[in-house]
Coordinates of C-alpha atoms in Angstrom, one line a residue:
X1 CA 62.5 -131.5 -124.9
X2 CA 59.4 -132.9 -124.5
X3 CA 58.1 -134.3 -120.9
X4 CA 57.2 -137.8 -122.1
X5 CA 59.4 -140.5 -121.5
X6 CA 58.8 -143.6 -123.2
X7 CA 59.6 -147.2 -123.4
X8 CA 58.9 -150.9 -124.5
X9 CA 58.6 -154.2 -122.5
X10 CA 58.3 -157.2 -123.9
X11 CA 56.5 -159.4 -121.5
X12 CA 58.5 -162.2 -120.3
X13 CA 57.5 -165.2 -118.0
X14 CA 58.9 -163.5 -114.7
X15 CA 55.5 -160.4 -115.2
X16 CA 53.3 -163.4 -115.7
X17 CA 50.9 -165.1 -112.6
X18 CA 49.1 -167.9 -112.1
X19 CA 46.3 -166.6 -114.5
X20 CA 48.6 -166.4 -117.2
X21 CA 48.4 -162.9 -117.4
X22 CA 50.8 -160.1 -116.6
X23 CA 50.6 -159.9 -112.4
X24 CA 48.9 -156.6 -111.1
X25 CA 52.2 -155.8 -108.5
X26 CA 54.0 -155.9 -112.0
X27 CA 52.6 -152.8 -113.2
X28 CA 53.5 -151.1 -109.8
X29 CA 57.4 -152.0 -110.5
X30 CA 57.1 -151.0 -114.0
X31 CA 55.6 -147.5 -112.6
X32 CA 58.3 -146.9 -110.4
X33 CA 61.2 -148.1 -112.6
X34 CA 60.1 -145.7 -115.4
X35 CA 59.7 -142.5 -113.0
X36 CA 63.1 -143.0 -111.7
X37 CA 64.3 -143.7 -115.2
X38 CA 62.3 -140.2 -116.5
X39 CA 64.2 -138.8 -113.5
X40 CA 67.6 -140.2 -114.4
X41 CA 67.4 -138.6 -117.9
X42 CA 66.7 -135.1 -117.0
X43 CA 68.1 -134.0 -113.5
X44 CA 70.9 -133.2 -114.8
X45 CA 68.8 -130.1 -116.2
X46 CA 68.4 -129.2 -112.9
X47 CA 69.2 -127.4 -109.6
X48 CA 68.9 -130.6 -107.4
X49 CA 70.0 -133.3 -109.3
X50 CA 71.1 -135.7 -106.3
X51 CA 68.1 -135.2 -104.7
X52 CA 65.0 -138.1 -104.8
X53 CA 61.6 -138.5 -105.6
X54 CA 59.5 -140.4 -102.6
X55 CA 56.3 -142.1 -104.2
X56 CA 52.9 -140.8 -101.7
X57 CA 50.2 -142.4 -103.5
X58 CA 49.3 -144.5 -106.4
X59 CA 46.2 -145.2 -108.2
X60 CA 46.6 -148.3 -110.9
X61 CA 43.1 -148.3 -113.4
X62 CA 43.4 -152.2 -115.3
X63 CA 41.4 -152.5 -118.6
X64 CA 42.3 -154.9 -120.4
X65 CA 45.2 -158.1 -119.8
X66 CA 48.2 -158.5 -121.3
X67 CA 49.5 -161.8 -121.9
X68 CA 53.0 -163.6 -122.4
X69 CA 55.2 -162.2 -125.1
X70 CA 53.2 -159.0 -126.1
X71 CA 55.1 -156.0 -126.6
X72 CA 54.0 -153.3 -123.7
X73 CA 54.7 -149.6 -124.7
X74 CA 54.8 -147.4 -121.6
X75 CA 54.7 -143.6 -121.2
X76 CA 55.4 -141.5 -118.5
X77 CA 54.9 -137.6 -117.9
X78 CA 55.1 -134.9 -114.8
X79 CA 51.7 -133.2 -114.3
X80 CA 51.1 -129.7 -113.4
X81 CA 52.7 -130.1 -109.9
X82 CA 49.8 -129.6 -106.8
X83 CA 52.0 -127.9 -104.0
X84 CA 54.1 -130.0 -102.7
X85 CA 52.7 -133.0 -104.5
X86 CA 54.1 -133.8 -107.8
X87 CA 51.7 -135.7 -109.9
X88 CA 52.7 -138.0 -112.4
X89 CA 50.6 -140.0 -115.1
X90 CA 52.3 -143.5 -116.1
X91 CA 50.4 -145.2 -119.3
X92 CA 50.8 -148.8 -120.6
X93 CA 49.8 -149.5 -124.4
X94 CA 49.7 -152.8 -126.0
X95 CA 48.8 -153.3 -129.5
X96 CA 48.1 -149.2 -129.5
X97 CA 45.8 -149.5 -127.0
X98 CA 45.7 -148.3 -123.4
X99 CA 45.8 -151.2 -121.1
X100 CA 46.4 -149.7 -117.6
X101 CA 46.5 -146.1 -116.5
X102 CA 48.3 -145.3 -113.6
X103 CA 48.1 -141.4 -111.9
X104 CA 51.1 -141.2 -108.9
X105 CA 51.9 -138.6 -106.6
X106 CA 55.2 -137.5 -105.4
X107 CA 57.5 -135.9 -103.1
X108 CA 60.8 -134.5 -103.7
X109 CA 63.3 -134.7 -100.9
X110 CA 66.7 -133.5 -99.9
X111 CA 69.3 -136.8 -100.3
X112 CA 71.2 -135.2 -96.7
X113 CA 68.7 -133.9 -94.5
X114 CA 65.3 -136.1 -95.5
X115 CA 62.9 -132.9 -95.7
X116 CA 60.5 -132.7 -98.6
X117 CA 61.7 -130.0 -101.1
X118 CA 59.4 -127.5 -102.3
X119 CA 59.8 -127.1 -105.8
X120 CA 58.2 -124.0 -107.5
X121 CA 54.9 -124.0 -109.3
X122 CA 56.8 -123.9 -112.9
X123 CA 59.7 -125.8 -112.5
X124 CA 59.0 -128.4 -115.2
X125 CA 59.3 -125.5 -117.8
X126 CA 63.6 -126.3 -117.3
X127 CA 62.9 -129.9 -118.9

C-alpha cells in the first residue's frame, strides 16, 4: 500500500470568505480532517489502533487562491518520523497545480492514560 492518501473537494460556499476565495482556517480543517481520515484507513494495520494522533505544530504555505466551485485534489503522506514527532505533508492541487502546501507535526498518544507513545523509527514500513 502506498502512504498517500488522497481525496477531492469541491469548493462550496461554506470554504468561501468575504474575498470570495476559499478562507485560510479552511485549509487548516481540511488538514486535519484528511490526517484523521489517512489514520482511519490504516490503523487497523497496526499495534495501537485506538490510540490518537495529537496535532504539535502546523505550517500552511498559500500560493495561489482557489475560488467557488473548483475542484480541490488533496494529498496526504507520513514523513520519515523525527523522534517522537511524526511529520506529515498535506498538499492541495487545483487544476494540477499545487495551491497550498501544508508540513504538520504529530504526537501519538495512548486513548487511556494521555502519554505520548513512542513509536519506532520504522514503523510506517507496516502501512
Amino acid at each position: 500500500m502506498s502512504l498517500i492518501y488522497e481525496k477531492q473537494i469541491k469548493v462550496t460556499e461554506e470554504h468561501i470568505d468575504r474575498n470570495n476565495h476559499v478562507n485560510n482556517v479552511q485549509y487548516v480543517k481540511w488538514v486535519e480532517e484528511i490526517a484523521g481520515e489517512h489514520w482511519d484507513f490504516v490503523k487497523h494495520k497496526t499495534n495501537n489502533p485506538e490510540d490518537i494522533w495529537m496535532l504539535l505544530d502546523h505550517h500552511i504555505q498559500y500560493k495561489k487562491q482557489v475560488y467557488l466551485g473548483e475542484l480541490l485534489t488533496i494529498k496526504t503522506y507520513p514523513k520519515t518520523p523525527e523522534g517522537i514527532r511524526q511529520p506529515r505533508k498535506v498538499e492541495f492541487y487545483c487544476n494540477g497545480n499545487l495551491v497550498v502546501d501544508s508540513l504538520t507535526l504529530w504526537v501519538f498518544i495512548d486513548k487511556e492514560t494521555q502519554r505520548i507513545i513512542r513509536l519506532e523509527s520504522n514503523w510506517l514500513d507496516i502501512l
